[in-house]
């Protein structure tokens, strides 16, 4: 496995293909395998050089006690791009990965050719999304955890979830692994790893990326929101406020389009980047 030695981090990443660079950024508590399981990385690598990166504390990249806000993760990404000599790239970010991509573009637009957002939720737009607790992913997780006598409540609250994770006994963890399957087991392992850090609070901090700064994004954006996304208000904001934003709906997806409908992600991304190349 390739690693970039960027103290205090050893950043794990994977690369495939040749051509213009696309960098894939997973969401909070996920890892780069989300791009491999569904075939997004493979689907893009026939035309581009595709890199998938494990953010700090995720996947095979080491955990730090703190520093998980989007500005810090964007700085990590910039250091990694320097290390692997990527001068400019299109950034495809799922969920929190989209926040990181947007933050990097706001700070260093010369390094970001374009942004593709996959169902991104922005802490800086949280006033637009009062019903985030109704997100189907959180609702399903709540139902699963009730099987091990754990109620995480109706509202998304990762600090609370992290505090609960640390109290689970072996029986509860074993039962959850059986219920969640291979992908869910990886997610559970990530949750356990991050439970002793500030990540649950940091990733929901605005960190300077407020509504005005998001609206000022100067690079082209493709906003992909899932058919059953809980973030309709965010999608509308991006469409109305960004200077250069194309939108598309990913059918049959509930926030996890890289796994639920990866072919649509690949097709929309290729179409968007081909259009940009013709400008």
PDB file of C-alpha atoms in Angstrom:
ATOM      1  CA  UNK A   1       0.000   0.000   0.000  1.00  0.00           C
ATOM      2  CA  UNK A   2       1.456   3.425  -0.911  1.00  0.00           C
ATOM      3  CA  UNK A   3       1.831   5.965   1.869  1.00  0.00           C
ATOM      4  CA  UNK A   4       2.931   9.593   1.849  1.00  0.00           C
ATOM      5  CA  UNK A   5       5.051  10.496   4.883  1.00  0.00           C
ATOM      6  CA  UNK A   6       3.639  13.880   5.917  1.00  0.00           C
ATOM      7  CA  UNK A   7       4.287  14.238   9.685  1.00  0.00           C
ATOM      8  CA  UNK A   8       2.335  13.782  11.848  1.00  0.00           C
ATOM      9  CA  UNK A   9       0.530  11.757   9.173  1.00  0.00           C
ATOM     10  CA  UNK A  10       1.274   8.765   7.024  1.00  0.00           C
ATOM     11  CA  UNK A  11      -1.363   9.257   4.341  1.00  0.00           C
ATOM     12  CA  UNK A  12      -2.583   6.144   2.602  1.00  0.00           C
ATOM     13  CA  UNK A  13      -3.701   6.461  -0.999  1.00  0.00           C
ATOM     14  CA  UNK A  14      -4.301   4.438  -4.157  1.00  0.00           C
ATOM     15  CA  UNK A  15      -3.826   5.452  -7.796  1.00  0.00           C
ATOM     16  CA  UNK A  16      -5.013   4.003 -11.084  1.00  0.00           C
ATOM     17  CA  UNK A  17      -5.124   5.059 -14.726  1.00  0.00           C
ATOM     18  CA  UNK A  18      -3.463   7.767 -16.784  1.00  0.00           C
ATOM     19  CA  UNK A  19      -4.493  11.241 -17.862  1.00  0.00           C
ATOM     20  CA  UNK A  20      -5.753  14.369 -16.141  1.00  0.00           C
ATOM     21  CA  UNK A  21      -5.987  14.012 -12.383  1.00  0.00           C
ATOM     22  CA  UNK A  22      -9.125  13.249 -10.408  1.00  0.00           C
ATOM     23  CA  UNK A  23      -8.855  12.939  -6.613  1.00  0.00           C
ATOM     24  CA  UNK A  24     -11.570  11.029  -4.732  1.00  0.00           C
ATOM     25  CA  UNK A  25     -12.420  12.115  -1.190  1.00  0.00           C
ATOM     26  CA  UNK A  26     -14.558   9.893   1.039  1.00  0.00           C
ATOM     27  CA  UNK A  27     -16.940  11.045   3.750  1.00  0.00           C
ATOM     28  CA  UNK A  28     -16.680  11.185   7.533  1.00  0.00           C
ATOM     29  CA  UNK A  29     -16.077   7.748   9.151  1.00  0.00           C
ATOM     30  CA  UNK A  30     -15.644   6.194   5.694  1.00  0.00           C
ATOM     31  CA  UNK A  31     -12.436   5.417   3.755  1.00  0.00           C
ATOM     32  CA  UNK A  32     -11.158   5.182   0.203  1.00  0.00           C
ATOM     33  CA  UNK A  33     -12.586   1.683  -0.286  1.00  0.00           C
ATOM     34  CA  UNK A  34     -16.017   3.263  -0.875  1.00  0.00           C
ATOM     35  CA  UNK A  35     -14.706   4.251  -4.315  1.00  0.00           C
ATOM     36  CA  UNK A  36     -13.524   0.695  -5.022  1.00  0.00           C
ATOM     37  CA  UNK A  37     -16.438  -1.434  -3.804  1.00  0.00           C
ATOM     38  CA  UNK A  38     -18.884   0.193  -6.185  1.00  0.00           C
ATOM     39  CA  UNK A  39     -16.432   0.599  -9.046  1.00  0.00           C
ATOM     40  CA  UNK A  40     -16.252   4.401  -9.233  1.00  0.00           C
ATOM     41  CA  UNK A  41     -12.456   4.417  -9.254  1.00  0.00           C
ATOM     42  CA  UNK A  42     -12.275   1.722 -11.926  1.00  0.00           C
ATOM     43  CA  UNK A  43     -14.964   3.434 -13.983  1.00  0.00           C
ATOM     44  CA  UNK A  44     -13.036   6.711 -14.113  1.00  0.00           C
ATOM     45  CA  UNK A  45      -9.548   5.241 -14.498  1.00  0.00           C
ATOM     46  CA  UNK A  46     -10.049   4.359 -18.166  1.00  0.00           C
ATOM     47  CA  UNK A  47      -9.832   8.068 -19.019  1.00  0.00           C
ATOM     48  CA  UNK A  48      -8.112   9.729 -16.056  1.00  0.00           C
ATOM     49  CA  UNK A  49      -5.404   9.237 -13.469  1.00  0.00           C
ATOM     50  CA  UNK A  50      -7.541   8.627 -10.412  1.00  0.00           C
ATOM     51  CA  UNK A  51      -6.284   8.920  -6.846  1.00  0.00           C
ATOM     52  CA  UNK A  52      -8.253   7.933  -3.750  1.00  0.00           C
ATOM     53  CA  UNK A  53      -7.024   9.213  -0.397  1.00  0.00           C
ATOM     54  CA  UNK A  54      -7.703   8.138   3.188  1.00  0.00           C
ATOM     55  CA  UNK A  55      -8.183  11.291   5.270  1.00  0.00           C
ATOM     56  CA  UNK A  56      -6.482  11.603   8.637  1.00  0.00           C
ATOM     57  CA  UNK A  57      -7.871   9.097  11.111  1.00  0.00           C
ATOM     58  CA  UNK A  58      -9.658   7.129   8.372  1.00  0.00           C
ATOM     59  CA  UNK A  59      -8.825   3.893   6.618  1.00  0.00           C
ATOM     60  CA  UNK A  60      -5.091   3.168   6.783  1.00  0.00           C
ATOM     61  CA  UNK A  61      -4.083   6.785   7.528  1.00  0.00           C
ATOM     62  CA  UNK A  62      -3.130   7.212  11.170  1.00  0.00           C
ATOM     63  CA  UNK A  63      -5.334   8.767  13.841  1.00  0.00           C
ATOM     64  CA  UNK A  64      -4.528  12.078  15.530  1.00  0.00           C
ATOM     65  CA  UNK A  65      -6.217  13.232  18.760  1.00  0.00           C
ATOM     66  CA  UNK A  66      -7.579  16.418  17.141  1.00  0.00           C
ATOM     67  CA  UNK A  67      -7.582  18.546  13.966  1.00  0.00           C
ATOM     68  CA  UNK A  68     -10.435  17.138  11.863  1.00  0.00           C
ATOM     69  CA  UNK A  69     -12.024  20.401  10.678  1.00  0.00           C
ATOM     70  CA  UNK A  70     -12.415  20.855   6.925  1.00  0.00           C
ATOM     71  CA  UNK A  71      -9.719  23.539   6.725  1.00  0.00           C
ATOM     72  CA  UNK A  72      -7.152  21.241   8.348  1.00  0.00           C
ATOM     73  CA  UNK A  73      -8.118  18.263   6.172  1.00  0.00           C
ATOM     74  CA  UNK A  74      -7.895  20.539   3.110  1.00  0.00           C
ATOM     75  CA  UNK A  75      -4.370  21.507   4.195  1.00  0.00           C
ATOM     76  CA  UNK A  76      -3.536  17.794   4.557  1.00  0.00           C
ATOM     77  CA  UNK A  77      -4.823  17.234   1.026  1.00  0.00           C
ATOM     78  CA  UNK A  78      -2.734  20.085  -0.360  1.00  0.00           C
ATOM     79  CA  UNK A  79       0.419  18.675   1.252  1.00  0.00           C
ATOM     80  CA  UNK A  80      -0.389  15.272  -0.212  1.00  0.00           C
ATOM     81  CA  UNK A  81      -0.914  16.781  -3.683  1.00  0.00           C
ATOM     82  CA  UNK A  82       2.471  18.463  -3.407  1.00  0.00           C
ATOM     83  CA  UNK A  83       4.045  15.168  -2.340  1.00  0.00           C
ATOM     84  CA  UNK A  84       2.680  13.209  -5.319  1.00  0.00           C
ATOM     85  CA  UNK A  85       3.246  16.170  -7.660  1.00  0.00           C
ATOM     86  CA  UNK A  86      -0.358  16.841  -8.621  1.00  0.00           C
ATOM     87  CA  UNK A  87      -0.425  20.462  -9.710  1.00  0.00           C
ATOM     88  CA  UNK A  88      -4.167  20.651 -10.323  1.00  0.00           C
ATOM     89  CA  UNK A  89      -7.000  18.156 -10.077  1.00  0.00           C
ATOM     90  CA  UNK A  90     -10.732  17.694 -10.266  1.00  0.00           C
ATOM     91  CA  UNK A  91     -11.938  16.782  -6.787  1.00  0.00           C
ATOM     92  CA  UNK A  92     -14.823  14.326  -6.346  1.00  0.00           C
ATOM     93  CA  UNK A  93     -15.992  14.399  -2.746  1.00  0.00           C
ATOM     94  CA  UNK A  94     -18.714  12.379  -1.075  1.00  0.00           C
ATOM     95  CA  UNK A  95     -20.483  13.947   1.909  1.00  0.00           C
ATOM     96  CA  UNK A  96     -17.772  15.543   4.123  1.00  0.00           C
ATOM     97  CA  UNK A  97     -15.298  14.922   1.310  1.00  0.00           C
ATOM     98  CA  UNK A  98     -17.237  17.485  -0.703  1.00  0.00           C
ATOM     99  CA  UNK A  99     -16.802  20.005   2.109  1.00  0.00           C
ATOM    100  CA  UNK A 100     -13.035  19.403   2.068  1.00  0.00           C
ATOM    101  CA  UNK A 101     -12.936  19.803  -1.720  1.00  0.00           C
ATOM    102  CA  UNK A 102     -14.829  23.090  -1.521  1.00  0.00           C
ATOM    103  CA  UNK A 103     -12.624  24.367   1.289  1.00  0.00           C
ATOM    104  CA  UNK A 104      -9.461  23.610  -0.666  1.00  0.00           C
ATOM    105  CA  UNK A 105     -10.897  25.369  -3.740  1.00  0.00           C
ATOM    106  CA  UNK A 106     -11.747  28.422  -1.643  1.00  0.00           C
ATOM    107  CA  UNK A 107      -8.186  28.640  -0.334  1.00  0.00           C
ATOM    108  CA  UNK A 108      -6.259  27.499  -3.425  1.00  0.00           C
ATOM    109  CA  UNK A 109      -8.445  27.756  -6.539  1.00  0.00           C
ATOM    110  CA  UNK A 110      -5.381  27.365  -8.758  1.00  0.00           C
ATOM    111  CA  UNK A 111      -4.986  23.782  -7.500  1.00  0.00           C
ATOM    112  CA  UNK A 112      -8.593  22.705  -8.142  1.00  0.00           C
ATOM    113  CA  UNK A 113      -9.760  22.290 -11.742  1.00  0.00           C
ATOM    114  CA  UNK A 114     -13.333  21.436 -10.776  1.00  0.00           C
ATOM    115  CA  UNK A 115     -15.417  20.073  -7.903  1.00  0.00           C
ATOM    116  CA  UNK A 116     -17.875  17.197  -8.067  1.00  0.00           C
ATOM    117  CA  UNK A 117     -20.048  16.996  -4.961  1.00  0.00           C
ATOM    118  CA  UNK A 118     -21.794  13.759  -4.040  1.00  0.00           C
ATOM    119  CA  UNK A 119     -24.582  14.524  -1.552  1.00  0.00           C
ATOM    120  CA  UNK A 120     -22.443  16.972   0.420  1.00  0.00           C
ATOM    121  CA  UNK A 121     -23.693  18.449   3.690  1.00  0.00           C
ATOM    122  CA  UNK A 122     -22.026  21.751   4.623  1.00  0.00           C
ATOM    123  CA  UNK A 123     -21.757  22.760   8.311  1.00  0.00           C
ATOM    124  CA  UNK A 124     -21.760  26.371   7.073  1.00  0.00           C
ATOM    125  CA  UNK A 125     -25.269  25.811   5.679  1.00  0.00           C
ATOM    126  CA  UNK A 126     -26.698  23.932   8.645  1.00  0.00           C
ATOM    127  CA  UNK A 127     -29.384  26.577   9.173  1.00  0.00           C
ATOM    128  CA  UNK A 128     -30.859  25.453   5.828  1.00  0.00           C
ATOM    129  CA  UNK A 129     -31.134  21.825   6.896  1.00  0.00           C
ATOM    130  CA  UNK A 130     -33.231  21.685  10.103  1.00  0.00           C
ATOM    131  CA  UNK A 131     -34.293  18.120   9.284  1.00  0.00           C
ATOM    132  CA  UNK A 132     -30.855  16.560   8.994  1.00  0.00           C
ATOM    133  CA  UNK A 133     -31.897  14.140  11.715  1.00  0.00           C
ATOM    134  CA  UNK A 134     -34.362  12.634   9.252  1.00  0.00           C
ATOM    135  CA  UNK A 135     -31.531  11.491   6.972  1.00  0.00           C
ATOM    136  CA  UNK A 136     -32.261   7.896   6.022  1.00  0.00           C
ATOM    137  CA  UNK A 137     -28.724   6.766   6.853  1.00  0.00           C
ATOM    138  CA  UNK A 138     -29.037   8.049  10.436  1.00  0.00           C
ATOM    139  CA  UNK A 139     -32.542   6.651  10.794  1.00  0.00           C
ATOM    140  CA  UNK A 140     -31.395   3.210   9.614  1.00  0.00           C
ATOM    141  CA  UNK A 141     -28.402   3.361  11.946  1.00  0.00           C
ATOM    142  CA  UNK A 142     -30.678   4.220  14.856  1.00  0.00           C
ATOM    143  CA  UNK A 143     -32.856   1.190  14.117  1.00  0.00           C
ATOM    144  CA  UNK A 144     -29.796  -1.070  13.947  1.00  0.00           C
ATOM    145  CA  UNK A 145     -28.307   0.190  17.203  1.00  0.00           C
ATOM    146  CA  UNK A 146     -31.565  -0.287  19.034  1.00  0.00           C
ATOM    147  CA  UNK A 147     -30.887  -4.014  18.613  1.00  0.00           C
ATOM    148  CA  UNK A 148     -27.959  -3.638  21.022  1.00  0.00           C
ATOM    149  CA  UNK A 149     -29.889  -1.495  23.515  1.00  0.00           C
ATOM    150  CA  UNK A 150     -28.465   1.771  22.199  1.00  0.00           C
ATOM    151  CA  UNK A 151     -30.590   4.759  21.201  1.00  0.00           C
ATOM    152  CA  UNK A 152     -28.654   7.504  19.428  1.00  0.00           C
ATOM    153  CA  UNK A 153     -31.740   9.717  19.149  1.00  0.00           C
ATOM    154  CA  UNK A 154     -33.490  11.270  16.161  1.00  0.00           C
ATOM    155  CA  UNK A 155     -30.974  14.080  15.514  1.00  0.00           C
ATOM    156  CA  UNK A 156     -27.526  13.531  14.009  1.00  0.00           C
ATOM    157  CA  UNK A 157     -25.092  13.866  16.924  1.00  0.00           C
ATOM    158  CA  UNK A 158     -21.702  12.260  16.360  1.00  0.00           C
ATOM    159  CA  UNK A 159     -20.125  13.407  19.658  1.00  0.00           C
ATOM    160  CA  UNK A 160     -22.977  11.577  21.429  1.00  0.00           C
ATOM    161  CA  UNK A 161     -22.525   8.535  19.167  1.00  0.00           C
ATOM    162  CA  UNK A 162     -18.789   8.482  19.877  1.00  0.00           C
ATOM    163  CA  UNK A 163     -19.381   8.573  23.621  1.00  0.00           C
ATOM    164  CA  UNK A 164     -21.679   5.563  23.264  1.00  0.00           C
ATOM    165  CA  UNK A 165     -19.243   3.581  21.099  1.00  0.00           C
ATOM    166  CA  UNK A 166     -16.672   3.585  23.883  1.00  0.00           C
ATOM    167  CA  UNK A 167     -19.131   1.877  26.238  1.00  0.00           C
ATOM    168  CA  UNK A 168     -20.082  -1.073  23.997  1.00  0.00           C
ATOM    169  CA  UNK A 169     -19.075  -4.486  25.250  1.00  0.00           C
ATOM    170  CA  UNK A 170     -17.804  -7.391  23.114  1.00  0.00           C
ATOM    171  CA  UNK A 171     -21.290  -8.874  22.757  1.00  0.00           C
ATOM    172  CA  UNK A 172     -22.711  -5.648  21.347  1.00  0.00           C
ATOM    173  CA  UNK A 173     -19.840  -5.154  18.911  1.00  0.00           C
ATOM    174  CA  UNK A 174     -20.076  -8.758  17.712  1.00  0.00           C
ATOM    175  CA  UNK A 175     -23.808  -8.428  17.108  1.00  0.00           C
ATOM    176  CA  UNK A 176     -23.332  -5.169  15.178  1.00  0.00           C
ATOM    177  CA  UNK A 177     -20.640  -6.678  12.961  1.00  0.00           C
ATOM    178  CA  UNK A 178     -23.017  -9.494  12.086  1.00  0.00           C
ATOM    179  CA  UNK A 179     -25.832  -7.054  11.311  1.00  0.00           C
ATOM    180  CA  UNK A 180     -23.846  -4.498   9.326  1.00  0.00           C
ATOM    181  CA  UNK A 181     -21.988  -6.793   6.904  1.00  0.00           C
ATOM    182  CA  UNK A 182     -18.456  -6.246   5.476  1.00  0.00           C
ATOM    183  CA  UNK A 183     -18.869  -2.567   4.538  1.00  0.00           C
ATOM    184  CA  UNK A 184     -20.676  -1.776   7.765  1.00  0.00           C
ATOM    185  CA  UNK A 185     -17.986  -3.583   9.747  1.00  0.00           C
ATOM    186  CA  UNK A 186     -15.339  -1.297   8.240  1.00  0.00           C
ATOM    187  CA  UNK A 187     -17.490   1.678   9.178  1.00  0.00           C
ATOM    188  CA  UNK A 188     -17.881   0.367  12.732  1.00  0.00           C
ATOM    189  CA  UNK A 189     -14.112  -0.072  13.050  1.00  0.00           C
ATOM    190  CA  UNK A 190     -13.628   3.516  11.900  1.00  0.00           C
ATOM    191  CA  UNK A 191     -16.163   4.711  14.445  1.00  0.00           C
ATOM    192  CA  UNK A 192     -14.291   2.949  17.222  1.00  0.00           C
ATOM    193  CA  UNK A 193     -10.936   4.389  16.062  1.00  0.00           C
ATOM    194  CA  UNK A 194     -12.265   7.943  15.980  1.00  0.00           C
ATOM    195  CA  UNK A 195     -14.333   7.768  19.165  1.00  0.00           C
ATOM    196  CA  UNK A 196     -11.472   9.049  21.316  1.00  0.00           C
ATOM    197  CA  UNK A 197     -10.754  12.074  19.087  1.00  0.00           C
ATOM    198  CA  UNK A 198     -12.350  15.452  18.428  1.00  0.00           C
ATOM    199  CA  UNK A 199     -13.527  14.325  14.967  1.00  0.00           C
ATOM    200  CA  UNK A 200     -17.207  14.116  15.926  1.00  0.00           C
ATOM    201  CA  UNK A 201     -17.208  17.808  16.824  1.00  0.00           C
ATOM    202  CA  UNK A 202     -14.647  19.059  14.307  1.00  0.00           C
ATOM    203  CA  UNK A 203     -16.325  17.767  11.175  1.00  0.00           C
ATOM    204  CA  UNK A 204     -19.505  19.683  11.988  1.00  0.00           C
ATOM    205  CA  UNK A 205     -17.649  22.969  12.544  1.00  0.00           C
ATOM    206  CA  UNK A 206     -17.933  25.712   9.930  1.00  0.00           C
ATOM    207  CA  UNK A 207     -14.166  26.307  10.159  1.00  0.00           C
ATOM    208  CA  UNK A 208     -14.434  29.477   8.069  1.00  0.00           C
ATOM    209  CA  UNK A 209     -16.405  27.895   5.224  1.00  0.00           C
ATOM    210  CA  UNK A 210     -19.592  29.860   5.779  1.00  0.00           C
ATOM    211  CA  UNK A 211     -22.422  30.508   3.325  1.00  0.00           C
ATOM    212  CA  UNK A 212     -20.746  33.542   1.739  1.00  0.00           C
ATOM    213  CA  UNK A 213     -17.478  31.696   1.218  1.00  0.00           C
ATOM    214  CA  UNK A 214     -19.265  28.707  -0.291  1.00  0.00           C
ATOM    215  CA  UNK A 215     -21.196  31.036  -2.616  1.00  0.00           C
ATOM    216  CA  UNK A 216     -17.898  32.628  -3.695  1.00  0.00           C
ATOM    217  CA  UNK A 217     -16.558  29.317  -5.051  1.00  0.00           C
ATOM    218  CA  UNK A 218     -14.919  30.269  -8.332  1.00  0.00           C
ATOM    219  CA  UNK A 219     -14.202  26.865  -9.897  1.00  0.00           C
ATOM    220  CA  UNK A 220     -16.813  24.882 -11.851  1.00  0.00           C
ATOM    221  CA  UNK A 221     -18.997  22.674  -9.658  1.00  0.00           C
ATOM    222  CA  UNK A 222     -21.097  19.607 -10.430  1.00  0.00           C
ATOM    223  CA  UNK A 223     -23.576  19.137  -7.592  1.00  0.00           C
ATOM    224  CA  UNK A 224     -24.839  15.558  -7.511  1.00  0.00           C
ATOM    225  CA  UNK A 225     -27.592  15.016  -4.962  1.00  0.00           C
ATOM    226  CA  UNK A 226     -29.266  11.675  -4.396  1.00  0.00           C
ATOM    227  CA  UNK A 227     -32.884  11.016  -5.300  1.00  0.00           C
ATOM    228  CA  UNK A 228     -33.698  10.559  -1.616  1.00  0.00           C
ATOM    229  CA  UNK A 229     -31.167  13.050  -0.263  1.00  0.00           C
ATOM    230  CA  UNK A 230     -32.042  14.891   2.957  1.00  0.00           C
ATOM    231  CA  UNK A 231     -30.114  17.915   1.673  1.00  0.00           C
ATOM    232  CA  UNK A 232     -32.502  19.455  -0.833  1.00  0.00           C
ATOM    233  CA  UNK A 233     -32.052  22.954   0.634  1.00  0.00           C
ATOM    234  CA  UNK A 234     -28.282  22.694   0.212  1.00  0.00           C
ATOM    235  CA  UNK A 235     -28.707  21.613  -3.398  1.00  0.00           C
ATOM    236  CA  UNK A 236     -31.000  24.576  -4.037  1.00  0.00           C
ATOM    237  CA  UNK A 237     -28.541  26.996  -2.400  1.00  0.00           C
ATOM    238  CA  UNK A 238     -25.676  25.787  -4.584  1.00  0.00           C
ATOM    239  CA  UNK A 239     -27.758  26.060  -7.733  1.00  0.00           C
ATOM    240  CA  UNK A 240     -28.900  29.595  -6.940  1.00  0.00           C
ATOM    241  CA  UNK A 241     -25.722  31.076  -5.446  1.00  0.00           C
ATOM    242  CA  UNK A 242     -22.744  29.518  -7.215  1.00  0.00           C
ATOM    243  CA  UNK A 243     -21.535  31.244 -10.376  1.00  0.00           C
ATOM    244  CA  UNK A 244     -20.752  28.036 -12.255  1.00  0.00           C
ATOM    245  CA  UNK A 245     -22.806  25.101 -11.006  1.00  0.00           C
ATOM    246  CA  UNK A 246     -24.334  22.210 -12.916  1.00  0.00           C
ATOM    247  CA  UNK A 247     -26.712  19.866 -11.102  1.00  0.00           C
ATOM    248  CA  UNK A 248     -27.966  16.328 -11.504  1.00  0.00           C
ATOM    249  CA  UNK A 249     -29.980  13.883  -9.417  1.00  0.00           C
ATOM    250  CA  UNK A 250     -28.576  10.406  -8.763  1.00  0.00           C
ATOM    251  CA  UNK A 251     -31.535   8.003  -8.934  1.00  0.00           C
ATOM    252  CA  UNK A 252     -32.116   5.194  -6.453  1.00  0.00           C
ATOM    253  CA  UNK A 253     -29.659   6.588  -3.920  1.00  0.00           C
ATOM    254  CA  UNK A 254     -30.011   7.578  -0.247  1.00  0.00           C
ATOM    255  CA  UNK A 255     -26.805   9.519   0.500  1.00  0.00           C
ATOM    256  CA  UNK A 256     -24.483   6.626  -0.418  1.00  0.00           C
ATOM    257  CA  UNK A 257     -24.466   6.969  -4.203  1.00  0.00           C
ATOM    258  CA  UNK A 258     -20.846   5.725  -4.589  1.00  0.00           C
ATOM    259  CA  UNK A 259     -22.209   2.355  -3.424  1.00  0.00           C
ATOM    260  CA  UNK A 260     -25.892   2.620  -4.375  1.00  0.00           C
ATOM    261  CA  UNK A 261     -25.514   3.951  -7.929  1.00  0.00           C
ATOM    262  CA  UNK A 262     -21.821   4.196  -8.842  1.00  0.00           C
ATOM    263  CA  UNK A 263     -22.494   4.001 -12.589  1.00  0.00           C
ATOM    264  CA  UNK A 264     -24.471   7.234 -12.416  1.00  0.00           C
ATOM    265  CA  UNK A 265     -21.660   8.936 -10.485  1.00  0.00           C
ATOM    266  CA  UNK A 266     -19.150   7.871 -13.142  1.00  0.00           C
ATOM    267  CA  UNK A 267     -21.365   8.878 -16.074  1.00  0.00           C
ATOM    268  CA  UNK A 268     -22.220  12.314 -14.657  1.00  0.00           C
ATOM    269  CA  UNK A 269     -18.594  13.002 -13.732  1.00  0.00           C
ATOM    270  CA  UNK A 270     -17.281  12.058 -17.173  1.00  0.00           C
ATOM    271  CA  UNK A 271     -19.953  14.139 -18.917  1.00  0.00           C
ATOM    272  CA  UNK A 272     -19.172  17.169 -16.739  1.00  0.00           C
ATOM    273  CA  UNK A 273     -15.413  16.977 -17.206  1.00  0.00           C
ATOM    274  CA  UNK A 274     -15.787  16.435 -20.949  1.00  0.00           C
ATOM    275  CA  UNK A 275     -17.930  19.568 -21.122  1.00  0.00           C
ATOM    276  CA  UNK A 276     -15.279  21.545 -19.232  1.00  0.00           C
ATOM    277  CA  UNK A 277     -12.594  20.314 -21.618  1.00  0.00           C
ATOM    278  CA  UNK A 278     -14.575  21.765 -24.537  1.00  0.00           C
ATOM    279  CA  UNK A 279     -14.797  25.238 -23.022  1.00  0.00           C
TER     280      UNK A 279
END
